[in-house]
GROMACS .gro file of C-alpha atoms in nm:
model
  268
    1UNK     CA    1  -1.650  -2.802  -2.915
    2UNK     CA    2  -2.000  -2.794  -2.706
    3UNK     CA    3  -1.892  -3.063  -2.495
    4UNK     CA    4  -1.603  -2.902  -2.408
    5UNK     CA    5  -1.811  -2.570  -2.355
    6UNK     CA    6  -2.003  -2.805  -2.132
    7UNK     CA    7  -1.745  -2.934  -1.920
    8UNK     CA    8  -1.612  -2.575  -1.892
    9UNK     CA    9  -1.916  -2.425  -1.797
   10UNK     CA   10  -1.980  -2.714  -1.534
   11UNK     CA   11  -1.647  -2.665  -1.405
   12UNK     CA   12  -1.735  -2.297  -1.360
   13UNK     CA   13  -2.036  -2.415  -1.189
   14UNK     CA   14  -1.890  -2.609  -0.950
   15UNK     CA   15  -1.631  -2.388  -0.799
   16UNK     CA   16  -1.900  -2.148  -0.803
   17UNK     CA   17  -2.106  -2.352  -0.547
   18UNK     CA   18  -1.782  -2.449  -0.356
   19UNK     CA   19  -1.697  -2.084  -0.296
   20UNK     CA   20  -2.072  -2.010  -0.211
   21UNK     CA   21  -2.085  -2.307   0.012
   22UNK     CA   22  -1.784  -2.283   0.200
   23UNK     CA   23  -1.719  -1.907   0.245
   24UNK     CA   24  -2.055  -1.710   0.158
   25UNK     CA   25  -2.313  -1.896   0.324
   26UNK     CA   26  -2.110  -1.916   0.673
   27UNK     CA   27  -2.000  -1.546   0.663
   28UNK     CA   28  -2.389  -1.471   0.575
   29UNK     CA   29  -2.496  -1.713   0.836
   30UNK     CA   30  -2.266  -1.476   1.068
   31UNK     CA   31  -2.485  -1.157   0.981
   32UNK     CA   32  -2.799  -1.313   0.999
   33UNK     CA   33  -2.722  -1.443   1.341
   34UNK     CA   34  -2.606  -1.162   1.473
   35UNK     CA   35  -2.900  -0.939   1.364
   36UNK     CA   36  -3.121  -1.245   1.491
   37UNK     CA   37  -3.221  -1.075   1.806
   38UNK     CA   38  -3.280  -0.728   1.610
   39UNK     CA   39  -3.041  -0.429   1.660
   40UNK     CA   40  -3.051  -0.324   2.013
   41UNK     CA   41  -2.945  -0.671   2.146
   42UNK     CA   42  -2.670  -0.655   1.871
   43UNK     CA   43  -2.551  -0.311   1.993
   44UNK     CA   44  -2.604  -0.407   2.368
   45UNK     CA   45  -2.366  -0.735   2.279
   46UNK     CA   46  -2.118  -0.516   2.079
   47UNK     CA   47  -2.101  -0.231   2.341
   48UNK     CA   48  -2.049  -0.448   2.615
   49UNK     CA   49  -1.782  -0.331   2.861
   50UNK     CA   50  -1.593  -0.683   2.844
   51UNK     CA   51  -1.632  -0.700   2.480
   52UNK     CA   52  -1.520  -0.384   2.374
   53UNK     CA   53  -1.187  -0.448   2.624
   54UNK     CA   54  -1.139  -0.776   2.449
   55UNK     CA   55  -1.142  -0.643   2.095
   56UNK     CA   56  -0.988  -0.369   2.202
   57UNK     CA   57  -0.701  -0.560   2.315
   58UNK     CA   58  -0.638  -0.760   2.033
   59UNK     CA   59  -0.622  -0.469   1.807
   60UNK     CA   60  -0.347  -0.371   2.027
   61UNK     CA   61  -0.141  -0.681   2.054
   62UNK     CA   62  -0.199  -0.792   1.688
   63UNK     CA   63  -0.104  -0.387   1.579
   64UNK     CA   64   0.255  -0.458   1.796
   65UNK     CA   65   0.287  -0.800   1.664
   66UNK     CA   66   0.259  -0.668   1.308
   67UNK     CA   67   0.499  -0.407   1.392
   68UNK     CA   68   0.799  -0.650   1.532
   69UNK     CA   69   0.677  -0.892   1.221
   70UNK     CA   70   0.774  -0.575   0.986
   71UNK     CA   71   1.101  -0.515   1.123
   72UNK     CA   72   1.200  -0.875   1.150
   73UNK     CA   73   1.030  -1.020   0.827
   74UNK     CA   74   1.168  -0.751   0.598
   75UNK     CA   75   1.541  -0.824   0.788
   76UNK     CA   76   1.496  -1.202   0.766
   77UNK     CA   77   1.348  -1.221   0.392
   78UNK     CA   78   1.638  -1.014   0.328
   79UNK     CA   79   1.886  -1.239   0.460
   80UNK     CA   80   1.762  -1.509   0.298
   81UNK     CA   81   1.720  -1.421  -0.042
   82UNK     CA   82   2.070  -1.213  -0.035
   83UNK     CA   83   2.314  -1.410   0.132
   84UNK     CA   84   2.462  -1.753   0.082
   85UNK     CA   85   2.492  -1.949   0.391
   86UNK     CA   86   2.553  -2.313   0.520
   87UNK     CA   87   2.178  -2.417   0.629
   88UNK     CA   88   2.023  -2.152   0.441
   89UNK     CA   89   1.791  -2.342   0.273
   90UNK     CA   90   1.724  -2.552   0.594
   91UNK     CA   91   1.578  -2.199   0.756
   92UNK     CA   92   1.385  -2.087   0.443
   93UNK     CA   93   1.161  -2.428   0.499
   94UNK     CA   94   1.123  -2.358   0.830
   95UNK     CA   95   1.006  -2.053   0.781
   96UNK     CA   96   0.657  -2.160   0.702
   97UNK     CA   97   0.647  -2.441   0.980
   98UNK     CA   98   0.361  -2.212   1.153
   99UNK     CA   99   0.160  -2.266   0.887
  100UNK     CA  100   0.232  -2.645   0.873
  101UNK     CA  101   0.211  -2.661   1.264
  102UNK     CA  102  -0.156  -2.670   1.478
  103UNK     CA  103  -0.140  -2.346   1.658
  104UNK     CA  104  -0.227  -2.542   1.993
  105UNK     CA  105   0.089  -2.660   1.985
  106UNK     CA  106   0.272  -2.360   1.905
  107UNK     CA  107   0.088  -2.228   2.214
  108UNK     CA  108   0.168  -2.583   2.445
  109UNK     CA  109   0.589  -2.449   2.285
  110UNK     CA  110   0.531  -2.107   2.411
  111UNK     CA  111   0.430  -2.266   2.773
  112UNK     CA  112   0.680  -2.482   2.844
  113UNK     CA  113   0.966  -2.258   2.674
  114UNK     CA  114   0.870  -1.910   2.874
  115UNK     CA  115   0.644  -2.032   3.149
  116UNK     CA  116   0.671  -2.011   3.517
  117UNK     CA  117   0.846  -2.307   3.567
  118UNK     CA  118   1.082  -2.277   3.246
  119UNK     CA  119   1.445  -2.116   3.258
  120UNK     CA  120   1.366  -1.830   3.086
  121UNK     CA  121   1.030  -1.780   3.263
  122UNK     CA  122   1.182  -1.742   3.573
  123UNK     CA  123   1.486  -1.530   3.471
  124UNK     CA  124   1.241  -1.303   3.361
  125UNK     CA  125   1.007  -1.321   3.674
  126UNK     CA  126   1.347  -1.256   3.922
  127UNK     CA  127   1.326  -0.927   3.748
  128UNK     CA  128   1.054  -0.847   3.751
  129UNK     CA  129   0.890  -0.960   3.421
  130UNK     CA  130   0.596  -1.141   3.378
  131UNK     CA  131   0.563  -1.368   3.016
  132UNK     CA  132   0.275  -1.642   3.047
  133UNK     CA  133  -0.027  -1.533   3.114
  134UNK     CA  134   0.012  -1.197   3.076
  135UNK     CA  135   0.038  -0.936   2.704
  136UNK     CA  136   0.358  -1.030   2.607
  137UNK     CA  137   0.235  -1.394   2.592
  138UNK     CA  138  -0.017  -1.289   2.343
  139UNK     CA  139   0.280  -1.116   2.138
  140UNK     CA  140   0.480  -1.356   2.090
  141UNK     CA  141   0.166  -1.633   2.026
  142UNK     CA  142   0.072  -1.418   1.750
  143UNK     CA  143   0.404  -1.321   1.624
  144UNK     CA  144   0.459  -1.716   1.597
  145UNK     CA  145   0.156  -1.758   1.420
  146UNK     CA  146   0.161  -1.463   1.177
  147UNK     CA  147   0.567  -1.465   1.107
  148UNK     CA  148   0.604  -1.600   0.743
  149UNK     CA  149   0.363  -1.345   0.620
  150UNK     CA  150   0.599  -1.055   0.566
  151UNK     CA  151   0.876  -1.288   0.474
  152UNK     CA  152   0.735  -1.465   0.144
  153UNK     CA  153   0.571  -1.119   0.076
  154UNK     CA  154   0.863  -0.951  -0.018
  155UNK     CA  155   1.089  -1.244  -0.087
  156UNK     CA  156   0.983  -1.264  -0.473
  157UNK     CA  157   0.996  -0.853  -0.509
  158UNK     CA  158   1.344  -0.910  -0.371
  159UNK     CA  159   1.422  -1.167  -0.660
  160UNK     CA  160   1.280  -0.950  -0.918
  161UNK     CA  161   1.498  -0.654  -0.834
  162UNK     CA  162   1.721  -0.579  -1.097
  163UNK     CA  163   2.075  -0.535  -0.940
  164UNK     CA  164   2.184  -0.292  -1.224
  165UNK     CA  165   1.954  -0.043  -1.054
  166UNK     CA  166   2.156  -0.098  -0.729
  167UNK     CA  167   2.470  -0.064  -0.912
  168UNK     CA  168   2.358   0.224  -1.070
  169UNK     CA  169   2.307   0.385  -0.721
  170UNK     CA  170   2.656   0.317  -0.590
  171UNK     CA  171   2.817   0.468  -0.924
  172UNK     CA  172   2.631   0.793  -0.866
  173UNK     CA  173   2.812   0.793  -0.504
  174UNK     CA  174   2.525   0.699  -0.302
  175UNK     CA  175   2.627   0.523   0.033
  176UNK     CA  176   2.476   0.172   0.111
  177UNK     CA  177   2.201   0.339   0.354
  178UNK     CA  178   2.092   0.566   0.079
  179UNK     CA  179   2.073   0.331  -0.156
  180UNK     CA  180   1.865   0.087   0.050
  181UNK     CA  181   1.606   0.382   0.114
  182UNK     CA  182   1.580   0.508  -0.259
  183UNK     CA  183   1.603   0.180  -0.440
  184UNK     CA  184   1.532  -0.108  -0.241
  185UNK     CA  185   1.304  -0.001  -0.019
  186UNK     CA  186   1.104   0.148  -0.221
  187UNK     CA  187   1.059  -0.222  -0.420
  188UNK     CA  188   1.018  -0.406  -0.113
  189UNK     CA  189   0.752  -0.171   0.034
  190UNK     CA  190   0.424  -0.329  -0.175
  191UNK     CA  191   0.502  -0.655   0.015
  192UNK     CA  192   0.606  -0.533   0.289
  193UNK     CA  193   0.262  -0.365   0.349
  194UNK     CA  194   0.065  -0.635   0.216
  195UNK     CA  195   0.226  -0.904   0.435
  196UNK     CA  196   0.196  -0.681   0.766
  197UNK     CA  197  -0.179  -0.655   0.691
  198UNK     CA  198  -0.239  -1.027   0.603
  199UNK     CA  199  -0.041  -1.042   0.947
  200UNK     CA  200  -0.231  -0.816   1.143
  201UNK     CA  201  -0.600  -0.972   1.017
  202UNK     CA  202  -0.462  -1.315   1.142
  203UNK     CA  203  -0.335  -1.218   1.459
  204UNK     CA  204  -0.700  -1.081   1.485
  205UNK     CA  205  -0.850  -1.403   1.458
  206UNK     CA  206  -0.607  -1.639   1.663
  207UNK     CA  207  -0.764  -1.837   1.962
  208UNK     CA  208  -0.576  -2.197   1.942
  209UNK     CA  209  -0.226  -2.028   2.039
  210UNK     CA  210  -0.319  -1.751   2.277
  211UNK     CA  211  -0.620  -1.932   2.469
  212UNK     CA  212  -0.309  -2.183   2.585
  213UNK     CA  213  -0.093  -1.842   2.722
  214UNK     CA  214  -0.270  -1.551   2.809
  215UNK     CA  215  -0.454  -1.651   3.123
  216UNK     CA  216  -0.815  -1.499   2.960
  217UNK     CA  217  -0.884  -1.271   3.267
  218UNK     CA  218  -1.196  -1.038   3.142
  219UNK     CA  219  -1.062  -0.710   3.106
  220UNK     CA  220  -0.652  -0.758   3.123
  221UNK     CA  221  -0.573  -1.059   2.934
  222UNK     CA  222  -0.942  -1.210   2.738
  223UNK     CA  223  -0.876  -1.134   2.353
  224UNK     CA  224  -1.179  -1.153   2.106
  225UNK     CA  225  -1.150  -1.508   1.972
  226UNK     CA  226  -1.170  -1.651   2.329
  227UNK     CA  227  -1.461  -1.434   2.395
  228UNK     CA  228  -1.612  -1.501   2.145
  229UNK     CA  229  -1.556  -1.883   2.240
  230UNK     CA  230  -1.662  -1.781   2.613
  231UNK     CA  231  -2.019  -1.672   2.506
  232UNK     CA  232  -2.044  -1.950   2.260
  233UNK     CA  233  -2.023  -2.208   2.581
  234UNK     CA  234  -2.240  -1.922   2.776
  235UNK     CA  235  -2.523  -2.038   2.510
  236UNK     CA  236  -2.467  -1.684   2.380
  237UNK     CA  237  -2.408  -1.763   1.987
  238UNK     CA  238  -2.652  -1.401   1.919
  239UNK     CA  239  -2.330  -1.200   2.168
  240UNK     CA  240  -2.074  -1.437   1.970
  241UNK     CA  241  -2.178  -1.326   1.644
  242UNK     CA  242  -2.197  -0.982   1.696
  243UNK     CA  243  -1.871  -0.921   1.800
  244UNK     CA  244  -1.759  -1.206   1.524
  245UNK     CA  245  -1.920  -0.953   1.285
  246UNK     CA  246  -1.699  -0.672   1.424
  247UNK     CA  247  -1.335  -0.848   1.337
  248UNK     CA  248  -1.514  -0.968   1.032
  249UNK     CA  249  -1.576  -0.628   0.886
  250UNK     CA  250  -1.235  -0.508   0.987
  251UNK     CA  251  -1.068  -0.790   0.837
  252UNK     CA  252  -1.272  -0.733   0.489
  253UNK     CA  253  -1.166  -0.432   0.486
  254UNK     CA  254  -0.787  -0.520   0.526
  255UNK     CA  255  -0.843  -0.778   0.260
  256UNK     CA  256  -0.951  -0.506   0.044
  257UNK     CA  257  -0.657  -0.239   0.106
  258UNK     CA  258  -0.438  -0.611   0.031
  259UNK     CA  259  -0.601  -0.604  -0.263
  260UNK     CA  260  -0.599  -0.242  -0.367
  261UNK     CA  261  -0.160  -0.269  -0.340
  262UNK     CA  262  -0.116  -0.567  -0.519
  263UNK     CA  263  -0.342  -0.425  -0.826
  264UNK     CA  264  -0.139  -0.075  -0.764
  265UNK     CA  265   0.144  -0.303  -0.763
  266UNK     CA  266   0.071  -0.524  -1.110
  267UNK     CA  267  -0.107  -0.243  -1.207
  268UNK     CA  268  -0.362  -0.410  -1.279
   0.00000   0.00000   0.00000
């Protein structure tokens, strides 16, 4: 019995110091540096006109990418788990390709499949529309990156559904609409939430994806994670950090309101 009290408590022990290791000591190390300089040179770096546009702008973007991810994840995860298709399964494995996939690449996709010299790209530019190198770019780069979230958020609160409560509905006389909104919605809303903010804190932090499409033109087009990358090669790691320490804090507290609905929703 000790030695296995032993080998438990040195397990402990060990994931202990991998957690501290790996995510404590770096997001400390963050803090510290940014602070390095003492706090005016962190707020000059965080009020900067250039960095306040950037993360400005990808608070934006990621807020419309979460959006479209809402709408489409909670119609797609619905689809799947519902509905009995040839190829079904085929598209539920693909659905978490971004996550399998370096985001460079989905980026280098997003080039050559919307880009100036693509068909699409210059369908859209003969009216008008610019894709590449310009917002929606950044969209759609973070929609790619960001799109299973919603999906396996609410697929296993779809699965756990009891029908009879559905059927229930429709023998009381409620339409299909009504139904959806009182019953199923209702279920599907814990995840739904969840997923959009696990979304939106991701689409936060992506530079391998975007810094490939949005042309990075201080002011219009420069998101955080590529300014952040800009003063890092500007021997600027003090500027980096600070405004590092900005999407940090925002994306703890995401994390936490994540974490607050799931325990609402175990109830825990």
């Amino acid at each position: 019995m000790f030695r296995g009290r032993g080998w438990s408590f040195g397990f402990r022990t060990a994931i202990i110091l991998y957690f501290i290791c790996l995510i404590v000591l770096p997001i400390f190390g963050i803090y510290t540096q940014s602070f390095s300089l003492g706090w005016m040179p962190f707020w000059e770096s965080v009020s900067d006109p250039l960095a306040w546009k950037a993360v400005l702008l990808t608070v934006k973007l990621a807020v419309i990418a979460t959006l479209i991810n809402m709408a489409l994840g909670t119609m797609i995860g619905w689809v799947l788990i519902r509905y009995r298709f040839p190829g079904r399964s085929f598209l539920n494995s693909l659905v978490d390709l971004p996550f399998a996939l370096p985001t460079a690449v989905g980026g280098l996709l997003i080039l050559l499949l919307l880009g100036p010299n693509s068909l699409v790209g210059s369908l859209a530019s003969s009216v008008g529309i610019e894709i590449v190198f310009h917002e929606p770019a950044i969209v759609i780069a973070m929609l790619f990156v960001t799109f299973p979230f919603v999906i396996r958020a609410i697929q296993p609160l779809l699965e756990e559904l009891d029908k009879s409560e559905e059927e229930a509905s429709y023998t009381l006389g409620a339409s299909k609409a009504k139904t959806f909104f009182s019953v199923i919605l209702p279920t599907m809303l814990p995840g739904i939430l969840s997923g959009a903010m696990l979304a939106f804190s991701r689409g936060l932090a992506e530079f391998g994806a975007v810094v490939l499409v949005a042309g990075n033109i201080p002011g219009k087009t420069l998101v955080a994670s590529v300014y952040i990358f800009g003063e890092i090669e500007s021997n600027n790691p003090q500027g980096a950090a600070a405004v590092s320490v900005m999407l940090l804090t925002l994306s703890f507290l995401i994390l936490w309101l994540v974490n607050v609905l799931q325990a609402r929703r175990t109830g825990a």
